[in-house]
PDB file of C-alpha atoms in Angstrom:
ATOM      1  CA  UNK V   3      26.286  99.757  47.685  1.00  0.00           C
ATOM      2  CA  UNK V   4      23.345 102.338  47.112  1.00  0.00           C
ATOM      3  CA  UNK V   5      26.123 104.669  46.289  1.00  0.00           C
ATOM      4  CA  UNK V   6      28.128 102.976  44.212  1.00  0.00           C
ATOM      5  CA  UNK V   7      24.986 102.391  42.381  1.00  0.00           C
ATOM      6  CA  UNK V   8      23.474 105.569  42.222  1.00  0.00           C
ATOM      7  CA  UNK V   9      27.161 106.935  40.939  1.00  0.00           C
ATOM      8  CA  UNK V  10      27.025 104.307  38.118  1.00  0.00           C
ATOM      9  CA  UNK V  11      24.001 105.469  36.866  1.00  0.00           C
ATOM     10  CA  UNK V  12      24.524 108.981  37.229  1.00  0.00           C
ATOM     11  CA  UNK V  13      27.755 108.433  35.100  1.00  0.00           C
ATOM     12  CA  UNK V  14      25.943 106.129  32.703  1.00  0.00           C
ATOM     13  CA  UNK V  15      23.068 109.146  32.179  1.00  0.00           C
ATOM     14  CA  UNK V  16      25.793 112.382  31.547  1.00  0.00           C
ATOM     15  CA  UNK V  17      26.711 113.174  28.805  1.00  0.00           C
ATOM     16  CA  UNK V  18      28.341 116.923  28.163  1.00  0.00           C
ATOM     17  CA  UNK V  19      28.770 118.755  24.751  1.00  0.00           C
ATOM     18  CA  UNK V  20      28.983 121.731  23.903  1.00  0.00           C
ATOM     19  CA  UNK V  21      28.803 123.596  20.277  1.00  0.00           C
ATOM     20  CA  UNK V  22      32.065 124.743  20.511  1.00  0.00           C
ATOM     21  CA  UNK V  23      35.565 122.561  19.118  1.00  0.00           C
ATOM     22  CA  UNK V  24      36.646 122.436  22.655  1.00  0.00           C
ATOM     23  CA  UNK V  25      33.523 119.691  23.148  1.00  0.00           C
ATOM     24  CA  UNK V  26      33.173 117.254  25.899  1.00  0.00           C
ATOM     25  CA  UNK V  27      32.184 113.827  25.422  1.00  0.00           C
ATOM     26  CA  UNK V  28      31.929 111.518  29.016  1.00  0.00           C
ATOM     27  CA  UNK V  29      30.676 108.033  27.626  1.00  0.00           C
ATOM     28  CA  UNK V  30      30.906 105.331  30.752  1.00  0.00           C
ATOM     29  CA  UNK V  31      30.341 101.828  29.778  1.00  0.00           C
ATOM     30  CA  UNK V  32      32.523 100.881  32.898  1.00  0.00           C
ATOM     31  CA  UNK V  33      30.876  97.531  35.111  1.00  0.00           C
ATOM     32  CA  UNK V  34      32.212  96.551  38.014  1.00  0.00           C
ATOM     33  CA  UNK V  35      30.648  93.365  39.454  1.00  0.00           C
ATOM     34  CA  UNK V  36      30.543  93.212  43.373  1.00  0.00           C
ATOM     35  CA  UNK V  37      30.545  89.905  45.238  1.00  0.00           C
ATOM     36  CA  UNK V  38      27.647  89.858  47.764  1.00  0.00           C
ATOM     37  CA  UNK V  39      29.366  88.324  50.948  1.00  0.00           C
ATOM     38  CA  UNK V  40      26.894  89.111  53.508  1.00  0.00           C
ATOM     39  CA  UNK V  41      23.424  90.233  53.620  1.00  0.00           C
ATOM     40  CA  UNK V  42      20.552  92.577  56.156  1.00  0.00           C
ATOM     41  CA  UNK V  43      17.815  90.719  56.925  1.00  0.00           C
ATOM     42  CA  UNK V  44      14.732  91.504  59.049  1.00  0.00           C
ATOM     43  CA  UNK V  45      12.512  88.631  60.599  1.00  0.00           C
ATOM     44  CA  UNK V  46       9.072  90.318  61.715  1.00  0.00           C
ATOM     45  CA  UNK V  47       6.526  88.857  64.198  1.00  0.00           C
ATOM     46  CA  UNK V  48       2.897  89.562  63.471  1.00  0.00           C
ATOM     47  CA  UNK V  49       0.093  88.052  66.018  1.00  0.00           C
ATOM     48  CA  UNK V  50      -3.724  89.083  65.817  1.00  0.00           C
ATOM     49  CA  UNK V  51      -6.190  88.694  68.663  1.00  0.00           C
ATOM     50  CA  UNK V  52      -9.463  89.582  70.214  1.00  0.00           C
ATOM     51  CA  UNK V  53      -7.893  91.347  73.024  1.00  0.00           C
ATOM     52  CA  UNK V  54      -4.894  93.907  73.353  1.00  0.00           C
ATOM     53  CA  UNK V  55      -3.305  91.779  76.747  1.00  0.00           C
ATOM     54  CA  UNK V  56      -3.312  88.467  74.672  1.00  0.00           C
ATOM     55  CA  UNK V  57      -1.946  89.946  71.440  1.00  0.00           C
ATOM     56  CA  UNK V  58       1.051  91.242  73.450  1.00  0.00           C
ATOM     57  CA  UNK V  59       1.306  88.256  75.672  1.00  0.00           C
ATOM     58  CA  UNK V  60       1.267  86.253  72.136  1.00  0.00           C
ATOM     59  CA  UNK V  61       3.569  88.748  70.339  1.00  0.00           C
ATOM     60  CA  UNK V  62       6.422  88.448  73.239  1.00  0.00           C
ATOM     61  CA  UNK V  63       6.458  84.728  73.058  1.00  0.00           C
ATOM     62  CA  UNK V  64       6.728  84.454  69.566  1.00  0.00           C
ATOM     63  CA  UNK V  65       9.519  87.363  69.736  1.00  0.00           C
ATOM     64  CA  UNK V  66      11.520  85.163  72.554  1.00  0.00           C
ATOM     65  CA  UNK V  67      11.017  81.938  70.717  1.00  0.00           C
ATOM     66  CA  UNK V  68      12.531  83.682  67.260  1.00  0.00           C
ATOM     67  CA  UNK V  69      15.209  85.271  69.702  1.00  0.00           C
ATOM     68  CA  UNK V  70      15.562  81.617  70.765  1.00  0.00           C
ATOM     69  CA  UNK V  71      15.988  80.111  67.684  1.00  0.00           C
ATOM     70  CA  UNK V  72      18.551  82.736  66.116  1.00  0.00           C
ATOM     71  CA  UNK V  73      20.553  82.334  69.389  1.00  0.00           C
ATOM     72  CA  UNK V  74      20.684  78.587  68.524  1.00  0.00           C
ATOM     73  CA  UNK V  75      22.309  79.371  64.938  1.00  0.00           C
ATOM     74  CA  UNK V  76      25.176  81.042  66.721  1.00  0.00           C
ATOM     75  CA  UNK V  77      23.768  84.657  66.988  1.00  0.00           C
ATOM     76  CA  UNK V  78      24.370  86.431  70.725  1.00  0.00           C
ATOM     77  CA  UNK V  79      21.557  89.086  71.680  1.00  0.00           C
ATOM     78  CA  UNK V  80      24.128  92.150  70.622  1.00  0.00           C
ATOM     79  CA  UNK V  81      24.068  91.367  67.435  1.00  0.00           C
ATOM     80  CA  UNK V  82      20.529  90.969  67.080  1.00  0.00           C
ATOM     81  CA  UNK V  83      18.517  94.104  66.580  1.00  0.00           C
ATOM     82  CA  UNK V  84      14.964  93.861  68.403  1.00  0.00           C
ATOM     83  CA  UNK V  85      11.508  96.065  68.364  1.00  0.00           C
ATOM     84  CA  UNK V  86      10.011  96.382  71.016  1.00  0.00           C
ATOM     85  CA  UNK V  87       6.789  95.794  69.242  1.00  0.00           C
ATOM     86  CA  UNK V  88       3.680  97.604  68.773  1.00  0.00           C
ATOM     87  CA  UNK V  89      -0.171  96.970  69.319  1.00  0.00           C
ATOM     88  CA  UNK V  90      -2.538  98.245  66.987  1.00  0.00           C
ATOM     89  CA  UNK V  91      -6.460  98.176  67.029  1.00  0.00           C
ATOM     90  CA  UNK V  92      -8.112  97.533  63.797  1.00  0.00           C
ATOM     91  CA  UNK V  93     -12.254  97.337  62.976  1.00  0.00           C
ATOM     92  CA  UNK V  94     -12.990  95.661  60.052  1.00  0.00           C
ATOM     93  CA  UNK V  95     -16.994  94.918  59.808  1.00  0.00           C
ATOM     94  CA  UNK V  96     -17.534  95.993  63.205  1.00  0.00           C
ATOM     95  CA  UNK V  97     -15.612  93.839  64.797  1.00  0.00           C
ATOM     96  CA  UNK V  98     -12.226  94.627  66.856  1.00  0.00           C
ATOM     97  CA  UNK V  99      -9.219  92.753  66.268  1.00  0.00           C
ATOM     98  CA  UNK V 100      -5.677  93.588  68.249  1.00  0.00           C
ATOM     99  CA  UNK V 101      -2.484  93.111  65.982  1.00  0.00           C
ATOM    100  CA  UNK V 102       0.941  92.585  67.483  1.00  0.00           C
ATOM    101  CA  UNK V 103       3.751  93.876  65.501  1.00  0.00           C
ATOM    102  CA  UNK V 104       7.580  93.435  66.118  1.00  0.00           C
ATOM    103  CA  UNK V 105      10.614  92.621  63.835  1.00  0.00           C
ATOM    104  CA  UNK V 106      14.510  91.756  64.786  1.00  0.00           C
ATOM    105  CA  UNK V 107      17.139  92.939  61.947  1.00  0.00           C
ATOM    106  CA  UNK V 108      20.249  90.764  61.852  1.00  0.00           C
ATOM    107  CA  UNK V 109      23.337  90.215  59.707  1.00  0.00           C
ATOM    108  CA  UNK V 110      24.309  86.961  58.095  1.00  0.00           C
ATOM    109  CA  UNK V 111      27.347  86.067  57.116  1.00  0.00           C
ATOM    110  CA  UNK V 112      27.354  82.808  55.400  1.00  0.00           C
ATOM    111  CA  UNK V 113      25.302  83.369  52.272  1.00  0.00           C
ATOM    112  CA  UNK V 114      24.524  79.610  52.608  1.00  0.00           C
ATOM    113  CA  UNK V 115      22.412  80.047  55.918  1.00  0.00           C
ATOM    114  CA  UNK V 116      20.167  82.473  54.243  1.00  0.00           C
ATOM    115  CA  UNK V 117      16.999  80.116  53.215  1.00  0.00           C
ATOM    116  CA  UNK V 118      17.600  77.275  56.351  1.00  0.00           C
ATOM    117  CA  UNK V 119      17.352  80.617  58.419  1.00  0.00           C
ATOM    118  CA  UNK V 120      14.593  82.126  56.659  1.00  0.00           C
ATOM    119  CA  UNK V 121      12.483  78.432  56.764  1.00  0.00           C
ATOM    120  CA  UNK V 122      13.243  77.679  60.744  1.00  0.00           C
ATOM    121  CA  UNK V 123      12.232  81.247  61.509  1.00  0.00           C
ATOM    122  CA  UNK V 124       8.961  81.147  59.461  1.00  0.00           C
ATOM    123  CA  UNK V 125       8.437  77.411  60.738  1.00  0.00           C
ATOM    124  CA  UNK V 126       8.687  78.866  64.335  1.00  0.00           C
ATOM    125  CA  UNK V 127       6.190  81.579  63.806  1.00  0.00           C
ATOM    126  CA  UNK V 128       7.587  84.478  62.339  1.00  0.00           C
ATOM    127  CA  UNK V 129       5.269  86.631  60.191  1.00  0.00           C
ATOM    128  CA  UNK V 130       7.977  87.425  57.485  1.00  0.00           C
ATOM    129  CA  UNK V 131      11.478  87.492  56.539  1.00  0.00           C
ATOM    130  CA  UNK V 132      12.740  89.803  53.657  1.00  0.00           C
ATOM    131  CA  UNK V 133      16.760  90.797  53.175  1.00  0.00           C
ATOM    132  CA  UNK V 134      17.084  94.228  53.804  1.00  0.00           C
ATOM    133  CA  UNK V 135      20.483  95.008  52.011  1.00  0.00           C
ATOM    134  CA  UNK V 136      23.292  93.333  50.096  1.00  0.00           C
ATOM    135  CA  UNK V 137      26.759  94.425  51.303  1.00  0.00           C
ATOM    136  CA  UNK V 138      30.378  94.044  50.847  1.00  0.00           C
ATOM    137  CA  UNK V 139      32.885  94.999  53.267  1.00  0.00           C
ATOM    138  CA  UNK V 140      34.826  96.451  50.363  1.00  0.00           C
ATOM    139  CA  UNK V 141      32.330  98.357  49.100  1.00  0.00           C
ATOM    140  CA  UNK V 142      33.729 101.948  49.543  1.00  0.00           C
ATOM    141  CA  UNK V 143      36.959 101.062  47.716  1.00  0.00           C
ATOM    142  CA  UNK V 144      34.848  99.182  45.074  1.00  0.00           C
ATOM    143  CA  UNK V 145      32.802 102.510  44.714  1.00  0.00           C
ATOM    144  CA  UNK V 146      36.052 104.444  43.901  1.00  0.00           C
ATOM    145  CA  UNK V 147      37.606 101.994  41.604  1.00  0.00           C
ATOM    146  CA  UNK V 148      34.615 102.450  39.479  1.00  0.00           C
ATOM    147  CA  UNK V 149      34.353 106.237  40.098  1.00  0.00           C
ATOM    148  CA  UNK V 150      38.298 106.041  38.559  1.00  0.00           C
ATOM    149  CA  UNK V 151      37.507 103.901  35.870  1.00  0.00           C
ATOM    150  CA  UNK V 152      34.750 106.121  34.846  1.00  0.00           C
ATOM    151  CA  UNK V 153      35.679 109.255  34.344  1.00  0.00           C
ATOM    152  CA  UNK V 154      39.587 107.977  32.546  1.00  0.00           C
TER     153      UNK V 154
END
């Protein structure tokens, strides 16, 4: 997709003359609309705490209860991508705070499961859901249909 759209604008930008008769003239004006028909999303888990054990211990149950709920929309573990998760110490004001940091990347399918997903996850304690990508599984022959159309 981030080809096909860097190519259209590419094509949309040239435009070659030269001062001779034999001038070239490339003018696209070519649009091909794409159908979304599934999208990347990434769910991340954020915890803060006083102490490093207690973020993590946090941060783990929040990751299996998110792991939990996706497996209860229909998703199996393999095609859920998972952190591990991270622990960071942060001063603000002099005092310490641990923050827990993980995030699962997923696919889905059915465009219509995109917000009920999104509002169970964030209901059950994820930190933040944002989609990651828009895709088509035709998206390389979409690219060179326009790539054709363009330069005819």
């Amino acid at each position: 997709m981030h080809r096909l759209i860097y190519l259209l604008s590419l094509l949309l930008i040239i435009s070659c003359q030269a001062d001779t008769d034999n001038s070239i003239t490339l003018d696209v004006d070519q649009v091909i609309k794409i159908p979304v028909e599934y999208v990347s999303v990434t769910a991340e888990i954020e915890v803060d705490e006083n102490s490093a054990p207690t973020a993590e211990e946090r941060g783990y149950k929040k990751l299996l209860q998110t792991v939990d709920q996706l497996e209860q929309w229909g998703y199996k573990k393999g095609q859920l991508e998972i952190s591990s998760g991270e622990i960071r110490q942060q001063t603000y004001r002099g005092e310490t705070n641990f923050e827990y940091n993980a995030s699962i990347s997923f696919v889905i399918n059915d465009l219509d499961k995109i917000d009920p997903i999104r509002r169970t996850l964030l209901q059950q304690g994820a930190g933040g859901f944002r989609i990651t990508d828009y895709k088509n599984t035709h998206e390389d022959s979409l690219y060179n249909k326009a790539y054709r159309k363009a330069i005819q």
